[in-house]
């Protein structure tokens, strides 16, 4: 009752194709392995260069005993500081001096925190990134950050207009 396995005429062709597929796959696998090995060798060869580059990238800013900035312009255009894009407001100069010495203002611009949240960031930078004590400037800086970069604040907030010439609407 057990039928012997009958092969149809094309089965040898199928077999061949299978073999061929297998061959292709193993060749592809071999190529992948070789590429990975070459990559690893290159990585090993250039590793000192890469790590040197990485360390200058990360340590230049943190080990060089950073100081507050003293030399910067305070030119405003459209209610924004030209150099940093920070919004005009009380404390802007302090923020520029103390908060753009190690990294760009982008880290401030792209974040939104409450006063408490900003305070936590400052404490974190003081504990881990070499940020100096801010003394009495801290509350001014926090006021500025909380006022201009609070979670609800929309991105494009401009400073209120001054010197507006109002005119009477006529009926
Ligand atoms: C002594 C150097 C230094 C100073 C000065 C400094 N920071 Fe930083 N700050 C850092 C470093 C380092 C990082 C981490 C950067 C990174 O992740 O690439 C950072 C990250 C940040 C971040 C991102 C934090 C996060 O969780 O993603 C914010 C926001 C920030 N700083 C705001 C400030 C503000 C506001 C001030 C001014 C009070 C300031 N920084 C001053 C070193 C400094």
PDB file of C-alpha atoms and ligand atoms in Angstrom:
ATOM      1  CA  UNK A   1       0.000   0.000   0.000  1.00  0.00           C
ATOM      2  CA  UNK A   2       2.889   2.357   0.401  1.00  0.00           C
ATOM      3  CA  UNK A   3       3.476   3.907  -2.915  1.00  0.00           C
ATOM      4  CA  UNK A   4       6.996   4.362  -3.932  1.00  0.00           C
ATOM      5  CA  UNK A   5       7.846   7.989  -4.298  1.00  0.00           C
ATOM      6  CA  UNK A   6       7.455   8.796  -7.930  1.00  0.00           C
ATOM      7  CA  UNK A   7       9.360  11.622  -9.392  1.00  0.00           C
ATOM      8  CA  UNK A   8       7.811  13.693 -12.056  1.00  0.00           C
ATOM      9  CA  UNK A   9       9.948  14.536 -15.040  1.00  0.00           C
ATOM     10  CA  UNK A  10      10.902  17.998 -13.834  1.00  0.00           C
ATOM     11  CA  UNK A  11      11.999  16.916 -10.388  1.00  0.00           C
ATOM     12  CA  UNK A  12      15.648  16.637 -11.284  1.00  0.00           C
ATOM     13  CA  UNK A  13      15.479  20.149 -12.643  1.00  0.00           C
ATOM     14  CA  UNK A  14      13.951  21.300  -9.389  1.00  0.00           C
ATOM     15  CA  UNK A  15      16.672  19.550  -7.528  1.00  0.00           C
ATOM     16  CA  UNK A  16      19.263  21.332  -9.605  1.00  0.00           C
ATOM     17  CA  UNK A  17      17.663  24.659  -8.993  1.00  0.00           C
ATOM     18  CA  UNK A  18      17.606  23.952  -5.270  1.00  0.00           C
ATOM     19  CA  UNK A  19      21.282  23.121  -5.372  1.00  0.00           C
ATOM     20  CA  UNK A  20      21.976  26.249  -7.359  1.00  0.00           C
ATOM     21  CA  UNK A  21      19.976  28.391  -4.921  1.00  0.00           C
ATOM     22  CA  UNK A  22      21.868  26.875  -2.051  1.00  0.00           C
ATOM     23  CA  UNK A  23      25.139  27.638  -3.753  1.00  0.00           C
ATOM     24  CA  UNK A  24      24.137  31.264  -4.388  1.00  0.00           C
ATOM     25  CA  UNK A  25      23.067  31.623  -0.782  1.00  0.00           C
ATOM     26  CA  UNK A  26      26.276  30.247   0.606  1.00  0.00           C
ATOM     27  CA  UNK A  27      28.334  32.435  -1.714  1.00  0.00           C
ATOM     28  CA  UNK A  28      26.341  35.464  -0.596  1.00  0.00           C
ATOM     29  CA  UNK A  29      26.865  34.438   3.013  1.00  0.00           C
ATOM     30  CA  UNK A  30      30.574  34.093   2.420  1.00  0.00           C
ATOM     31  CA  UNK A  31      30.745  37.521   0.810  1.00  0.00           C
ATOM     32  CA  UNK A  32      28.882  39.024   3.759  1.00  0.00           C
ATOM     33  CA  UNK A  33      31.274  37.388   6.197  1.00  0.00           C
ATOM     34  CA  UNK A  34      34.278  38.655   4.240  1.00  0.00           C
ATOM     35  CA  UNK A  35      32.845  42.187   4.140  1.00  0.00           C
ATOM     36  CA  UNK A  36      32.221  42.118   7.875  1.00  0.00           C
ATOM     37  CA  UNK A  37      35.752  40.839   8.495  1.00  0.00           C
ATOM     38  CA  UNK A  38      37.220  43.600   6.327  1.00  0.00           C
ATOM     39  CA  UNK A  39      35.119  46.096   8.256  1.00  0.00           C
ATOM     40  CA  UNK A  40      36.388  44.753  11.549  1.00  0.00           C
ATOM     41  CA  UNK A  41      39.994  44.873  10.378  1.00  0.00           C
ATOM     42  CA  UNK A  42      39.567  48.454   9.173  1.00  0.00           C
ATOM     43  CA  UNK A  43      37.938  49.342  12.488  1.00  0.00           C
ATOM     44  CA  UNK A  44      40.899  47.854  14.366  1.00  0.00           C
ATOM     45  CA  UNK A  45      43.412  49.638  12.161  1.00  0.00           C
ATOM     46  CA  UNK A  46      41.745  53.022  12.453  1.00  0.00           C
ATOM     47  CA  UNK A  47      40.510  52.552  15.990  1.00  0.00           C
ATOM     48  CA  UNK A  48      43.154  54.855  17.578  1.00  0.00           C
ATOM     49  CA  UNK A  49      42.258  57.596  15.126  1.00  0.00           C
ATOM     50  CA  UNK A  50      38.551  57.178  15.701  1.00  0.00           C
ATOM     51  CA  UNK A  51      38.810  57.146  19.454  1.00  0.00           C
ATOM     52  CA  UNK A  52      41.158  60.142  19.413  1.00  0.00           C
ATOM     53  CA  UNK A  53      38.658  62.017  17.326  1.00  0.00           C
ATOM     54  CA  UNK A  54      35.793  61.016  19.604  1.00  0.00           C
ATOM     55  CA  UNK A  55      37.663  62.047  22.715  1.00  0.00           C
ATOM     56  CA  UNK A  56      38.514  65.491  21.359  1.00  0.00           C
ATOM     57  CA  UNK A  57      34.888  65.793  20.398  1.00  0.00           C
ATOM     58  CA  UNK A  58      33.665  65.026  23.892  1.00  0.00           C
ATOM     59  CA  UNK A  59      36.455  66.241  26.143  1.00  0.00           C
ATOM     60  CA  UNK A  60      37.326  69.544  24.496  1.00  0.00           C
ATOM     61  CA  UNK A  61      34.235  70.965  26.069  1.00  0.00           C
ATOM     62  CA  UNK A  62      34.188  69.323  29.443  1.00  0.00           C
ATOM     63  CA  UNK A  63      37.814  68.996  30.606  1.00  0.00           C
ATOM     64  CA  UNK A  64      39.098  72.396  29.583  1.00  0.00           C
ATOM     65  CA  UNK A  65      37.879  74.092  32.716  1.00  0.00           C
ATOM     66  CA  UNK A  66      35.064  76.027  31.091  1.00  0.00           C
ATOM     67  CA  UNK A  67      34.310  79.610  31.943  1.00  0.00           C
ATOM     68  CA  UNK A  68      31.292  81.831  31.411  1.00  0.00           C
ATOM     69  CA  UNK A  69      31.436  83.745  28.148  1.00  0.00           C
ATOM     70  CA  UNK A  70      32.330  87.381  28.445  1.00  0.00           C
ATOM     71  CA  UNK A  71      32.675  88.467  24.853  1.00  0.00           C
ATOM     72  CA  UNK A  72      29.491  88.364  22.849  1.00  0.00           C
ATOM     73  CA  UNK A  73      27.214  90.724  21.019  1.00  0.00           C
ATOM     74  CA  UNK A  74      23.688  91.459  22.149  1.00  0.00           C
ATOM     75  CA  UNK A  75      22.186  92.363  18.833  1.00  0.00           C
ATOM     76  CA  UNK A  76      18.471  91.632  18.617  1.00  0.00           C
ATOM     77  CA  UNK A  77      16.466  91.115  15.472  1.00  0.00           C
ATOM     78  CA  UNK A  78      12.760  90.281  15.592  1.00  0.00           C
ATOM     79  CA  UNK A  79      12.942  89.827  19.335  1.00  0.00           C
ATOM     80  CA  UNK A  80      15.668  87.230  19.054  1.00  0.00           C
ATOM     81  CA  UNK A  81      19.323  87.325  19.854  1.00  0.00           C
ATOM     82  CA  UNK A  82      21.168  87.193  16.538  1.00  0.00           C
ATOM     83  CA  UNK A  83      24.046  85.027  17.734  1.00  0.00           C
ATOM     84  CA  UNK A  84      22.047  82.374  19.533  1.00  0.00           C
ATOM     85  CA  UNK A  85      18.415  82.628  18.484  1.00  0.00           C
ATOM     86  CA  UNK A  86      17.446  82.981  22.147  1.00  0.00           C
ATOM     87  CA  UNK A  87      14.375  85.093  22.779  1.00  0.00           C
ATOM     88  CA  UNK A  88      14.880  88.600  24.084  1.00  0.00           C
ATOM     89  CA  UNK A  89      14.035  89.041  27.725  1.00  0.00           C
ATOM     90  CA  UNK A  90      15.357  89.833  31.179  1.00  0.00           C
ATOM     91  CA  UNK A  91      18.320  87.604  31.865  1.00  0.00           C
ATOM     92  CA  UNK A  92      19.191  86.915  28.241  1.00  0.00           C
ATOM     93  CA  UNK A  93      22.750  88.135  28.704  1.00  0.00           C
ATOM     94  CA  UNK A  94      23.267  85.968  31.761  1.00  0.00           C
ATOM     95  CA  UNK A  95      21.902  82.976  29.905  1.00  0.00           C
ATOM     96  CA  UNK A  96      24.221  83.643  26.982  1.00  0.00           C
ATOM     97  CA  UNK A  97      27.202  84.012  29.295  1.00  0.00           C
ATOM     98  CA  UNK A  98      26.491  80.932  31.380  1.00  0.00           C
ATOM     99  CA  UNK A  99      24.552  78.622  29.117  1.00  0.00           C
ATOM    100  CA  UNK A 100      26.268  78.858  25.744  1.00  0.00           C
ATOM    101  CA  UNK A 101      29.837  78.453  26.969  1.00  0.00           C
ATOM    102  CA  UNK A 102      29.965  74.659  26.616  1.00  0.00           C
ATOM    103  CA  UNK A 103      27.315  73.928  24.036  1.00  0.00           C
ATOM    104  CA  UNK A 104      25.241  75.852  21.565  1.00  0.00           C
ATOM    105  CA  UNK A 105      21.965  77.481  22.438  1.00  0.00           C
ATOM    106  CA  UNK A 106      20.258  74.722  20.451  1.00  0.00           C
ATOM    107  CA  UNK A 107      20.085  72.601  23.584  1.00  0.00           C
ATOM    108  CA  UNK A 108      18.006  75.327  25.184  1.00  0.00           C
ATOM    109  CA  UNK A 109      15.962  76.142  22.086  1.00  0.00           C
ATOM    110  CA  UNK A 110      14.924  72.569  21.510  1.00  0.00           C
ATOM    111  CA  UNK A 111      13.859  71.947  25.094  1.00  0.00           C
ATOM    112  CA  UNK A 112      10.845  72.973  27.137  1.00  0.00           C
ATOM    113  CA  UNK A 113      10.834  72.585  30.894  1.00  0.00           C
ATOM    114  CA  UNK A 114       9.170  74.067  33.898  1.00  0.00           C
ATOM    115  CA  UNK A 115      11.273  76.176  36.246  1.00  0.00           C
ATOM    116  CA  UNK A 116      11.756  73.053  38.319  1.00  0.00           C
ATOM    117  CA  UNK A 117      12.729  71.071  35.224  1.00  0.00           C
ATOM    118  CA  UNK A 118      15.299  73.665  34.202  1.00  0.00           C
ATOM    119  CA  UNK A 119      16.647  73.638  37.726  1.00  0.00           C
ATOM    120  CA  UNK A 120      17.098  69.879  37.547  1.00  0.00           C
ATOM    121  CA  UNK A 121      19.022  70.222  34.279  1.00  0.00           C
ATOM    122  CA  UNK A 122      21.300  72.813  35.854  1.00  0.00           C
ATOM    123  CA  UNK A 123      21.919  70.621  38.879  1.00  0.00           C
ATOM    124  CA  UNK A 124      22.626  67.684  36.565  1.00  0.00           C
ATOM    125  CA  UNK A 125      25.141  69.740  34.577  1.00  0.00           C
ATOM    126  CA  UNK A 126      26.759  70.938  37.772  1.00  0.00           C
ATOM    127  CA  UNK A 127      27.065  67.419  39.126  1.00  0.00           C
ATOM    128  CA  UNK A 128      28.208  65.706  35.946  1.00  0.00           C
ATOM    129  CA  UNK A 129      29.321  68.235  33.332  1.00  0.00           C
ATOM    130  CA  UNK A 130      31.435  70.754  35.199  1.00  0.00           C
ATOM    131  CA  UNK A 131      28.917  73.582  35.234  1.00  0.00           C
ATOM    132  CA  UNK A 132      30.055  76.142  37.786  1.00  0.00           C
ATOM    133  CA  UNK A 133      27.850  77.427  40.623  1.00  0.00           C
ATOM    134  CA  UNK A 134      25.581  80.144  39.277  1.00  0.00           C
ATOM    135  CA  UNK A 135      25.139  81.950  42.572  1.00  0.00           C
ATOM    136  CA  UNK A 136      22.553  84.687  42.612  1.00  0.00           C
ATOM    137  CA  UNK A 137      22.366  84.566  38.826  1.00  0.00           C
ATOM    138  CA  UNK A 138      20.695  81.191  39.031  1.00  0.00           C
ATOM    139  CA  UNK A 139      17.252  82.524  39.858  1.00  0.00           C
ATOM    140  CA  UNK A 140      17.474  85.145  37.094  1.00  0.00           C
ATOM    141  CA  UNK A 141      18.502  82.456  34.615  1.00  0.00           C
ATOM    142  CA  UNK A 142      15.711  80.177  35.802  1.00  0.00           C
ATOM    143  CA  UNK A 143      13.183  83.005  35.521  1.00  0.00           C
ATOM    144  CA  UNK A 144      14.278  83.623  31.952  1.00  0.00           C
ATOM    145  CA  UNK A 145      14.160  79.941  31.004  1.00  0.00           C
ATOM    146  CA  UNK A 146      10.823  79.314  32.686  1.00  0.00           C
ATOM    147  CA  UNK A 147       9.304  82.389  31.079  1.00  0.00           C
ATOM    148  CA  UNK A 148      10.553  81.741  27.562  1.00  0.00           C
ATOM    149  CA  UNK A 149      11.041  78.004  27.333  1.00  0.00           C
ATOM    150  CA  UNK A 150       8.206  76.586  29.386  1.00  0.00           C
ATOM    151  CA  UNK A 151       6.390  73.465  28.189  1.00  0.00           C
ATOM    152  CA  UNK A 152       3.292  75.368  27.053  1.00  0.00           C
ATOM    153  CA  UNK A 153       5.143  78.151  25.329  1.00  0.00           C
ATOM    154  CA  UNK A 154       4.779  77.949  21.573  1.00  0.00           C
ATOM    155  CA  UNK A 155       8.044  78.091  19.648  1.00  0.00           C
ATOM    156  CA  UNK A 156       7.691  81.356  17.854  1.00  0.00           C
ATOM    157  CA  UNK A 157       6.678  83.572  20.706  1.00  0.00           C
ATOM    158  CA  UNK A 158       7.869  87.073  19.999  1.00  0.00           C
ATOM    159  CA  UNK A 159       8.320  89.813  22.540  1.00  0.00           C
ATOM    160  CA  UNK A 160       5.333  92.124  22.885  1.00  0.00           C
ATOM    161  CA  UNK A 161       5.343  95.071  20.512  1.00  0.00           C
ATOM    162  CA  UNK A 162       6.197  98.484  21.879  1.00  0.00           C
ATOM    163  CA  UNK A 163       5.816 101.935  20.365  1.00  0.00           C
ATOM    164  CA  UNK A 164       2.593 101.103  18.600  1.00  0.00           C
ATOM    165  CA  UNK A 165       0.748 103.942  17.005  1.00  0.00           C
ATOM    166  CA  UNK A 166      -2.900 103.129  17.545  1.00  0.00           C
ATOM    167  CA  UNK A 167      -5.485 104.715  15.325  1.00  0.00           C
ATOM    168  CA  UNK A 168      -9.178 105.267  15.827  1.00  0.00           C
ATOM    169  CA  UNK A 169     -11.538 103.137  13.830  1.00  0.00           C
ATOM    170  CA  UNK A 170     -14.041 105.325  11.976  1.00  0.00           C
ATOM    171  CA  UNK A 171     -17.615 104.158  11.483  1.00  0.00           C
TER     172      UNK A 171
HETATM  173  C1  LIG B   1      30.320  73.415  31.853  1.00  0.00           C
HETATM  174  C2  LIG B   1      29.680  73.174  30.599  1.00  0.00           C
HETATM  175  C3  LIG B   1      28.194  73.495  30.488  1.00  0.00           C
HETATM  176  C4  LIG B   1      27.576  74.683  30.756  1.00  0.00           C
HETATM  177  C5  LIG B   1      28.219  75.968  31.206  1.00  0.00           C
HETATM  178  C6  LIG B   1      26.176  74.465  30.494  1.00  0.00           C
HETATM  179  N1  LIG B   1      25.970  73.204  30.061  1.00  0.00           N
HETATM  180 FE1  LIG B   1      24.203  72.432  29.422  1.00  0.00          FE
HETATM  181  N2  LIG B   1      25.109  70.700  28.997  1.00  0.00           N
HETATM  182  C7  LIG B   1      26.459  70.446  29.122  1.00  0.00           C
HETATM  183  C8  LIG B   1      26.737  69.142  28.598  1.00  0.00           C
HETATM  184  C9  LIG B   1      28.116  68.495  28.517  1.00  0.00           C
HETATM  185  C10 LIG B   1      25.516  68.609  28.154  1.00  0.00           C
HETATM  186  C11 LIG B   1      25.246  67.274  27.491  1.00  0.00           C
HETATM  187  C12 LIG B   1      25.401  67.539  26.032  1.00  0.00           C
HETATM  188  C13 LIG B   1      25.017  66.383  25.207  1.00  0.00           C
HETATM  189  O1  LIG B   1      24.231  65.546  25.663  1.00  0.00           O
HETATM  190  O2  LIG B   1      25.497  66.327  24.080  1.00  0.00           O
HETATM  191  C14 LIG B   1      24.509  69.623  28.421  1.00  0.00           C
HETATM  192  C15 LIG B   1      23.167  69.465  28.125  1.00  0.00           C
HETATM  193  C16 LIG B   1      22.229  70.440  28.282  1.00  0.00           C
HETATM  194  C17 LIG B   1      20.834  70.286  27.986  1.00  0.00           C
HETATM  195  C18 LIG B   1      20.185  69.040  27.428  1.00  0.00           C
HETATM  196  C19 LIG B   1      19.845  68.181  28.606  1.00  0.00           C
HETATM  197  C20 LIG B   1      19.050  66.984  28.218  1.00  0.00           C
HETATM  198  O3  LIG B   1      18.522  66.366  29.118  1.00  0.00           O
HETATM  199  O4  LIG B   1      18.972  66.675  27.026  1.00  0.00           O
HETATM  200  C21 LIG B   1      20.226  71.447  28.293  1.00  0.00           C
HETATM  201  C22 LIG B   1      18.755  71.758  28.169  1.00  0.00           C
HETATM  202  C23 LIG B   1      21.236  72.331  28.788  1.00  0.00           C
HETATM  203  N3  LIG B   1      22.441  71.701  28.755  1.00  0.00           N
HETATM  204  C24 LIG B   1      20.991  73.622  29.207  1.00  0.00           C
HETATM  205  C25 LIG B   1      21.946  74.428  29.779  1.00  0.00           C
HETATM  206  C26 LIG B   1      21.644  75.685  30.428  1.00  0.00           C
HETATM  207  C27 LIG B   1      20.264  76.283  30.580  1.00  0.00           C
HETATM  208  C28 LIG B   1      22.826  76.191  30.866  1.00  0.00           C
HETATM  209  C29 LIG B   1      23.051  77.469  31.646  1.00  0.00           C
HETATM  210  C30 LIG B   1      22.584  77.470  32.988  1.00  0.00           C
HETATM  211  C31 LIG B   1      23.884  75.252  30.480  1.00  0.00           C
HETATM  212  N4  LIG B   1      23.294  74.196  29.839  1.00  0.00           N
HETATM  213  C32 LIG B   1      25.223  75.432  30.713  1.00  0.00           C
HETATM  214  C33 LIG B   1      27.410  71.292  29.640  1.00  0.00           C
HETATM  215  C34 LIG B   1      27.178  72.570  30.020  1.00  0.00           C
END
